[in-house]
Amino acid sequence: MDATRGKWVRWTLMVLFFVATVWSGGLDLQGPLFLQEPPHRVEFSNSSGGRVDCTAHGSPSPEVEWIQADGSPVRQIPDLRLLFPNGSLIFPPFSSDRYRHDVHAAIYRCRLRSSLGSVLSKDVHVKAIVKQKYDIQVHDEYVIGGNTAVLKCKIPSYVNDYVMVTSWVQDSAINIYPNTDIGGKYVVLANGDLYISNAGPGDGYKNYACRTVHRLTGEVQISSYPGRVIVTEAKDTVQPRITVDKYNARRIALGEDVTLPCVAQGYPIPSYYWKRELQGQSVPVALGERLTILTAGLLKISKVRLEDRGIYMCYANNSAGEESVRVTLEITAPLSAHVQPQVQVVDVGKQASFQCIVGGHPVSQISWLHNGKPIAPDNRVEVMVEPPRLTIRQLSKDDRGMYQCMVSNNWDQAQATAELDMGDAGPELVYWFSEQTLQPGPTVSLKCVASGNPPPQFTWTLDGFPIPDHPRFLVGQYVTIQDDVISHVNVTNIKAEDGGEYTCTAHNSVGKIAHSARVNVFGLPFIRQMPKITGVAGSSLIIKCPVAGYPIETISWEREGQILPVNRRQRVYANGTLVVEQTQRKEDAGTYTCQAQNRQRNSSRRDVEVQVIVPPKILPINPMTDLLREGMRAAITCQIMEGDLPINFRWERNGKPVSNNVALGTVVRRIDEFSSSLVIDQVSSAHTGNYTCIASNVAGAERYVVPLTVNVPPRWTVEPSDSNVAAGQEATLNCQADGYPTPAITWKRAVGSQPGEYKDFMFEPNVHQYQNGSLSFSHVSKENEGQYLCEGKNNIGTGVSKVIFLKVNAPAHFPQKSKQIQVVKGEQAHLQCSAIGDTPMEIMWKMGGQQIANEIDQRYSIREQTLAEGMVSELGIERTIRQDTGVFTCSASNAYGQDKMSIQLIVQEIPEFPKNVRVTEQLSRSIGISWTQPHAGNSPISTYIVQFKQGSESWPAQPSKVSVPGSQTSTTVENLKPSQIYHLRILAENRLGLSEPSQVVQVSTLEEVPSGTPLDVRAEAKSSSELMVTWEPPPRDSWNGNLLGYHVGYQVISKDTQNSNKYTFKSVEVRPHFGGEAILQSLQKFATYSIIVQAYNSRGSGPVSESVTSRTLEDSPSLPPDNLQCSVLSAQSLLISWEPPLAEGRNGVIQGYKITYHSVGEWFDNDDQQTKVITQLRTTISGLRKYTNYSITALAYTATGDGVRSEPVYCHTEEDVPSAPEEIKAVLSGSNRILVSWLPPKFSNGPLTGYTFYMSTLVDGKEEGTNKRVLSPATEMHETVRLQDTATCQFWVTASTRVGEGESTRVVTVSLSKTVPARIASFGRDVISAWKQDITLPCKRVGSPLPTPVWRWNDQALEVGGRRIITSNATLIIKDVQSVDQANYSCSVENQYGRDTVIYNLRVLVPPEPPVLAVIDSFADSLNLRWSDQKNGGSPILGYVINYKRDHGDWEELQISARTDEHMLRNLWCGTMYLLYITAYNRIGTGLPCDIVTAHTKGTVPVKPKQSQMLTMNATVVTVWLDSWGDGGCGILYFAIEYRSLRHMSWIMASNHVKPTERIYSITELWPATEYQLKVTAHNNAGDSPAIYNFTTLTLLGVAPELAPPVSHSGDHPLANARVWVPIILSILVLVALVATLFWRRSKLI
């Protein structure tokens, strides 16, 4: 049964293993690839939303996921970003307020993952555009008649990338579309600009609007207002002025059309020509079919190519000068990538290589990824750049996966994918079993796991022998999805004989690997049966004894009764292994016995039979080299010297089997059992090779290699032949032969014209012989013509040789390709060219592509002469003129070729005057000037002479001048005077003479900062915080321009600032007499200031004056004395000390100090305030109350008044004996009892330690003695009992502190009586309490009978209830006392023997009432507050809390001490409304606030200056003098500066936050002679103040332009613009007539 089940299990495992093997081997695996890769850029609007798809395929099917740029996974965000299972990334439509930059303007990547690897998509730039409202504008364009006008569609920058011009609409009727040419008049470029050529008066009556479309939202717009072309007439020559960007860049896709812009305005109308930069040189653009010139200077390039990229220069010139435009053209082509091979399988340990084939342009970066991660080169990985190649050496399993080549530039990205799979790899153990020791009985499972390619197979052995074939042993294996092979051995009911060393061996076609470990089973020794073992002679024999049982003490081996080892070749190991080295048949064959024994001497023995076999050994064979020639017979015999039969023979040639083959002539013969022969009947060169004899038997095999060669004489494979070639070309003479050994090919040249004698010529520089024997001539010449011998030899036979003839034909050729000839204008010129070559030959002259003949110009003559080697031709020119300058081409031709020679003729003359003179730099003492080089007269200009004079003078005979080398076209004229007008002109000079002077340029030098200091600077004090400063202007000749104002600087003189230069400046305007004055405010009080003054003009500030000093007036101290302290001297005196106020708060000379002190109670300060005036820094205060807390304050005063009072300090006088208890009372409480009560001392002078109760008895007028009793300090009543009915008692009480016993009360006397009248032991008194406390009013009553208490409130019956309670002992309790409870409370008692009453006067203390607040004065940054107190609630006011806030600000709080009714609220915003209220507080609490008070700090918004103070400008820059603004009393926080041309509606923000410390601000890159508006907005705490200024930039000559309005809108002269309104009126009349006609026809029809 067990055997049947074991067979069934083994069969099942074999089936599973087979299925797993078939499944894993048959599955067609493929790494992840993109079916639809997401695009590089995805743009969409928030109204439409967006979608990005990513689909993939592979086997197994890959997982699609999205990641962000940092590699983190993309998470789903509801309503903003959705992820779908099919790999789509959805961005739903969203509102503008839900825009998220990290979602809608981010980089995403799609990642595919499977078990075979990972790949990444290219970067996906997602950008969502929030729909915004925008307007399109077209501005009017001014153009000089006959020039080209350019109208631009002004699209706001925030939508410019998404809005494109679809057409221009002329007069609301005619559409002009981009890239069209309507009759050559209109051209619309791809960027939407409209070019109108040859603008005339008729173009001024047309309106042009542009229509646009938003490419994401589809929104179509037309410009709000149409633009017009305003045509003007030039009154004089106008130098070309570029109307497009002078530095332009265009990017265009390969194969598309592009138009490069170049338009200028000038008079006469400019002409245009284009050049481009090639290899560092500027060359003319070759116009043709693809490159054409459109309107004006527009260069159109059709179907652009990569070679078209580069820098293009357009020149516009006329007689007035020249201007240029620089355009950089960049060509792009979509990027592509392809990796080869796409799939490769490489064995482990070998090398894999991928090449990336890249397309597109430009390619900025190439990178490699492995499973989505960047690859970094190292000693194993090599990354080549050109060509892009990735090489991985010594492959391991980790290198398996997906590889990507990523190609990118700034606009595009592409990627390609390849897969690397591992080929054959040797087995590797992934898991193995370990050694075990166990008892017999359980089931044991041993498992090994291995990987490899192909998947390995497992074999199991036990002690080196196969696993026993027994049902208890089960061996199985299967393959996992990861191609790992799992094998196991299961042993059920394990027994002692099953123990031993188990080995699992994994092997495939590449190699094998094994693992061994013991399984020890407790039991007696047991040796399993061993099969017959065969050993190979000469090798080592290893036998392991299969011992079972545990533990085993010894294992030994015997052979034929002898215990081994018996010689050095034999070794026996403790684990039972027997090793026999160099096995020999006679000595080692036989029966071996293994014996195992344990410690109990139990043993087991087992025999094994060993036989030794001998492998074959081949007798050495001689090599067969250099013996055979073709046709001979060859035989190779292979004989065996020793070896066991049977022996098999095999033959190989170069590693491939050789058999009987009639076609090859090979015969294999077996001579006998020990020899074999290979016979070749007729050898040929094909039989050359290495022949191997392989002899084998069961013991092994041996190989012997015999080389065989066949000698073959040379023979032609390519026979040489005669050749005919033109001179200058490359010539190749073929000559190739084969044979064995390989023939050597040599070339020689015949000596003389006939062959027979030859010489070596291979040393010639233009001759080269290839390895295959061919001979090559580079630039063959006539000298190479002749007979040549080619010979092939290999010392077999006579070799081969042949003589050939090389014929060289000489085409027409000019040894000198070009030359230059110079001639003075008017003289004769002779141009000569000499050509060599075969005759007949023809020579022709051309200039500018036109052939020259005598008939064209009588001044030309041509002479020719034939020479031995060619021909010479001469062109003569009589009376040369400037137009003769140029390149003359001499062309020579014959039957074999043609050649050209260029001769440049330069006709020289004196230069023309310099053109386009312009001012490049205006400084105060120098002027930069530049010009365009004129026609130099074809002779280098050696010098330019710049002459100049002041504008008010005439040109002298010898004006001032500056000489400039001819290589320069600019210079600087120096040593000029500031703010002066100068005239300049330029002359050019070459070796022939001086030119005429250029046109005169008028230019003004700029102003310069003043060089003189203000004079007579004076300063005097006006108040404690103000100084008045006056001065006179600097000397007139040091102004260097117009004075705009002065900067007054001031700083406090102190030890810290003696050598500093930290001046604060205030700017003031120039007064009518050019002097000035300034009031310096908000200064430190009683401080010495250093004051300087400097003048400034439009260029800046001049030197500062000598400093003067002045001191502000004295004021009361603004700070209290410092470090106020007190110490106790005695019970009635204190020592007070302090330090002077800090220096910055003294505000003058301190005259003395006032020390104010008063005692402080629990609920209120006592009204005993006193002030002591003293000049020292310490004082003693005497006569104070004992054991009392005192509040002490101090202030300093100057001659001006009292300063600020310090915060109070508190001191407590020392303890002393108390005063007598305030009152005492004794009443009968019974017929023999007396109740004595008393009140505490009025002045306890310290904590009471107790009361002393004194009592004496008088009997018959005599005192019988005094008794005393010490009571606790809490006791205020004491009852005593007397036995004598008629005794009279006396009582008095004293109080004690720690110092001692105080004075006694008065003595009270009481006589005993049998009647006890009604009395009250409690004392009526004043009771003071804070509100919301509980009050207790006792009414201790006595009497017999006990009286009933009656409580009254202000003599009215007291209502009890609520907060009023009367206890059983007649005590009145008032809870949560309020101010309404303040009254007189009386308690009355009465019986038949008497009556008594006590009265309490209750005072309730509450918080103070609101003070009355008023603002008595206001300043720029402070408010002076004053208030008056109302009722203080019964407790003195301790202080005030001021709450304030500025308009639209937050509430702030400031606490003020008491004993003041005024405060300066500082550090406020200037020119701002404030809300204020005040509350008072005492020891009870804080009262209610007063009514809110409003107040304004002084100051206004900034005050704008005059334009003359504010602006200075030149041709391209306007300078804004910000320090000319008035601050309105409030410091300026910042400026915002905007500007615009008067032709434009929108403002351009230059800066929105210019600090006031930046005293000047410049706006650059303005157009010369252009009207602008400047808006400056100054901000301070009071608000903002805008100021708008109109200004006009200067011309390039530095003068103010005379600008007339282009179209008059004035009604003063109705006929002034008849050219405009007459056509308008005529158009209206025609329109009215047409409308009338339509109405008339309609009425007829009706």
CSV table of N, CA and C in Angstrom, one decimal, residues 1583-1643:
chain,number,residue,atom,x,y,z
A,1583,GLY,N,-1.7,108.6,3.2
A,1583,GLY,CA,-2.3,108.1,1.9
A,1583,GLY,C,-1.3,108.2,0.8
A,1584,ASP,N,-1.8,108.3,-0.4
A,1584,ASP,CA,-0.9,108.4,-1.6
A,1584,ASP,C,-1.3,109.6,-2.4
A,1585,SER,N,-0.3,110.0,-3.2
A,1585,SER,CA,-0.5,111.2,-4.0
A,1585,SER,C,0.1,110.9,-5.4
A,1586,PRO,N,-0.7,110.8,-6.4
A,1586,PRO,CA,-0.2,110.6,-7.8
A,1586,PRO,C,0.2,111.9,-8.4
A,1587,ALA,N,1.2,111.9,-9.3
A,1587,ALA,CA,1.6,113.1,-10.1
A,1587,ALA,C,1.9,112.6,-11.5
A,1588,ILE,N,1.3,113.3,-12.5
A,1588,ILE,CA,1.6,112.9,-13.9
A,1588,ILE,C,2.3,114.0,-14.6
A,1589,TYR,N,3.4,113.7,-15.3
A,1589,TYR,CA,4.2,114.6,-16.0
A,1589,TYR,C,4.3,114.2,-17.4
A,1590,ASN,N,4.2,115.2,-18.3
A,1590,ASN,CA,4.5,115.0,-19.7
A,1590,ASN,C,5.9,115.4,-20.0
A,1591,PHE,N,6.6,114.6,-20.8
A,1591,PHE,CA,8.0,114.9,-21.2
A,1591,PHE,C,8.3,114.3,-22.5
A,1592,THR,N,9.3,114.9,-23.2
A,1592,THR,CA,9.7,114.4,-24.5
A,1592,THR,C,11.2,114.1,-24.4
A,1593,THR,N,11.6,112.9,-24.8
A,1593,THR,CA,13.0,112.6,-24.9
A,1593,THR,C,13.7,113.4,-26.0
A,1594,LEU,N,15.0,113.6,-25.8
A,1594,LEU,CA,15.8,114.4,-26.8
A,1594,LEU,C,16.0,113.6,-28.0
A,1595,THR,N,16.4,114.2,-29.0
A,1595,THR,CA,16.8,113.5,-30.2
A,1595,THR,C,18.2,112.9,-30.0
A,1596,LEU,N,18.6,112.0,-31.0
A,1596,LEU,CA,19.9,111.4,-30.9
A,1596,LEU,C,21.0,112.4,-30.9
A,1597,LEU,N,20.7,113.6,-31.4
A,1597,LEU,CA,21.7,114.7,-31.5
A,1597,LEU,C,21.8,115.5,-30.2
A,1598,GLY,N,20.9,115.1,-29.2
A,1598,GLY,CA,20.9,115.7,-27.9
A,1598,GLY,C,20.1,117.0,-27.8
A,1599,VAL,N,19.2,117.3,-28.8
A,1599,VAL,CA,18.4,118.5,-28.7
A,1599,VAL,C,17.0,118.2,-28.6
A,1600,ALA,N,16.2,119.1,-28.1
A,1600,ALA,CA,14.8,118.9,-27.9
A,1600,ALA,C,14.1,118.9,-29.3
A,1601,PRO,N,13.3,117.9,-29.6
A,1601,PRO,CA,12.6,117.9,-30.9
A,1601,PRO,C,11.5,118.9,-31.0
A,1602,GLU,N,11.2,119.2,-32.2
A,1602,GLU,CA,10.0,120.0,-32.5
A,1602,GLU,C,8.9,119.1,-33.0
A,1603,LEU,N,8.1,118.6,-32.1
A,1603,LEU,CA,7.1,117.6,-32.4
A,1603,LEU,C,5.8,118.3,-32.7
A,1604,ALA,N,5.3,118.1,-33.9
A,1604,ALA,CA,3.9,118.6,-34.3
A,1604,ALA,C,3.0,117.5,-34.2
A,1605,PRO,N,1.7,117.8,-33.9
A,1605,PRO,CA,0.7,116.7,-33.8
A,1605,PRO,C,0.5,116.0,-35.2
A,1606,PRO,N,0.5,114.7,-35.2
A,1606,PRO,CA,0.4,114.1,-36.6
A,1606,PRO,C,-0.9,114.4,-37.3
A,1607,VAL,N,-1.9,114.5,-36.5
A,1607,VAL,CA,-3.2,114.8,-37.1
A,1607,VAL,C,-3.8,116.0,-36.3
A,1608,SER,N,-4.2,117.1,-36.9
A,1608,SER,CA,-4.7,118.2,-36.1
A,1608,SER,C,-6.1,118.0,-35.8
A,1609,HIS,N,-6.5,118.2,-34.5
A,1609,HIS,CA,-7.8,118.1,-34.0
A,1609,HIS,C,-8.3,119.5,-33.6
A,1610,SER,N,-7.6,120.5,-34.0
A,1610,SER,CA,-7.9,121.9,-33.5
A,1610,SER,C,-9.0,122.5,-34.5
A,1611,GLY,N,-9.8,123.3,-33.9
A,1611,GLY,CA,-10.8,124.0,-34.7
A,1611,GLY,C,-10.4,125.4,-35.1
A,1612,ASP,N,-9.2,125.8,-34.7
A,1612,ASP,CA,-8.8,127.2,-35.0
A,1612,ASP,C,-8.6,127.5,-36.5
A,1613,HIS,N,-8.2,126.5,-37.2
A,1613,HIS,CA,-8.0,126.6,-38.7
A,1613,HIS,C,-8.7,125.6,-39.4
A,1614,PRO,N,-9.9,125.9,-39.9
A,1614,PRO,CA,-10.7,124.8,-40.5
A,1614,PRO,C,-10.1,124.2,-41.7
A,1615,LEU,N,-9.2,125.0,-42.4
A,1615,LEU,CA,-8.6,124.5,-43.6
A,1615,LEU,C,-7.3,123.9,-43.4
A,1616,ALA,N,-6.9,123.8,-42.1
A,1616,ALA,CA,-5.5,123.4,-41.9
A,1616,ALA,C,-5.3,122.0,-42.3
A,1617,ASN,N,-6.3,121.1,-42.2
A,1617,ASN,CA,-6.1,119.7,-42.5
A,1617,ASN,C,-7.1,119.3,-43.6
A,1618,ALA,N,-7.2,120.0,-44.6
A,1618,ALA,CA,-8.2,119.7,-45.7
A,1618,ALA,C,-8.0,118.3,-46.3
A,1619,ARG,N,-6.7,117.9,-46.3
A,1619,ARG,CA,-6.4,116.6,-46.8
A,1619,ARG,C,-7.1,115.4,-46.0
A,1620,VAL,N,-7.5,115.8,-44.8
A,1620,VAL,CA,-8.2,114.8,-44.0
A,1620,VAL,C,-9.7,114.9,-44.1
A,1621,TRP,N,-10.2,116.2,-43.9
A,1621,TRP,CA,-11.7,116.3,-43.7
A,1621,TRP,C,-12.4,116.3,-45.1
A,1622,VAL,N,-11.7,116.8,-46.2
A,1622,VAL,CA,-12.4,116.8,-47.5
A,1622,VAL,C,-12.8,115.4,-47.9
A,1623,PRO,N,-11.8,114.4,-47.9
A,1623,PRO,CA,-12.3,113.1,-48.2
A,1623,PRO,C,-13.3,112.5,-47.3
A,1624,ILE,N,-13.3,112.9,-46.1
A,1624,ILE,CA,-14.4,112.4,-45.1
A,1624,ILE,C,-15.7,113.0,-45.6
A,1625,ILE,N,-15.8,114.3,-45.9
A,1625,ILE,CA,-17.1,114.9,-46.3
A,1625,ILE,C,-17.6,114.2,-47.5
A,1626,LEU,N,-16.6,114.1,-48.5
A,1626,LEU,CA,-17.1,113.4,-49.8
A,1626,LEU,C,-17.6,112.0,-49.5
A,1627,SER,N,-16.9,111.3,-48.6
A,1627,SER,CA,-17.4,109.9,-48.3
A,1627,SER,C,-18.8,109.9,-47.7
A,1628,ILE,N,-19.0,110.9,-46.8
A,1628,ILE,CA,-20.4,111.0,-46.2
A,1628,ILE,C,-21.4,111.3,-47.2
A,1629,LEU,N,-21.1,112.3,-48.2
A,1629,LEU,CA,-22.1,112.6,-49.2
A,1629,LEU,C,-22.4,111.4,-50.1
A,1630,VAL,N,-21.4,110.7,-50.5
A,1630,VAL,CA,-21.6,109.5,-51.3
A,1630,VAL,C,-22.5,108.5,-50.5
A,1631,LEU,N,-22.2,108.3,-49.2
A,1631,LEU,CA,-23.0,107.3,-48.4
A,1631,LEU,C,-24.4,107.8,-48.3
A,1632,VAL,N,-24.7,109.1,-48.1
A,1632,VAL,CA,-26.0,109.6,-48.0
A,1632,VAL,C,-26.8,109.4,-49.4
A,1633,ALA,N,-26.0,109.6,-50.5
A,1633,ALA,CA,-26.7,109.4,-51.8
A,1633,ALA,C,-27.0,108.0,-52.0
A,1634,LEU,N,-26.2,107.0,-51.6
A,1634,LEU,CA,-26.5,105.6,-51.7
A,1634,LEU,C,-27.7,105.2,-50.9
A,1635,VAL,N,-27.8,105.7,-49.7
A,1635,VAL,CA,-28.9,105.4,-48.8
A,1635,VAL,C,-30.2,105.9,-49.4
A,1636,ALA,N,-30.1,107.2,-49.9
A,1636,ALA,CA,-31.3,107.7,-50.5
A,1636,ALA,C,-31.8,106.9,-51.7
A,1637,THR,N,-30.8,106.5,-52.5
A,1637,THR,CA,-31.2,105.7,-53.7
A,1637,THR,C,-31.8,104.4,-53.3
A,1638,LEU,N,-31.3,103.7,-52.3
A,1638,LEU,CA,-31.9,102.5,-51.8
A,1638,LEU,C,-33.3,102.7,-51.3
A,1639,PHE,N,-33.6,103.7,-50.6
A,1639,PHE,CA,-34.9,104.0,-50.1
A,1639,PHE,C,-35.9,104.3,-51.3
A,1640,TRP,N,-35.3,105.0,-52.3
A,1640,TRP,CA,-36.2,105.4,-53.5
A,1640,TRP,C,-36.6,104.1,-54.2
A,1641,ARG,N,-35.6,103.2,-54.4
A,1641,ARG,CA,-35.9,102.0,-55.2
A,1641,ARG,C,-36.9,101.1,-54.4
A,1642,ARG,N,-36.7,101.1,-53.1
A,1642,ARG,CA,-37.6,100.3,-52.3
A,1642,ARG,C,-39.0,100.8,-52.4
A,1643,SER,N,-39.2,102.2,-52.3
A,1643,SER,CA,-40.5,102.7,-52.4
A,1643,SER,C,-41.2,102.4,-53.8
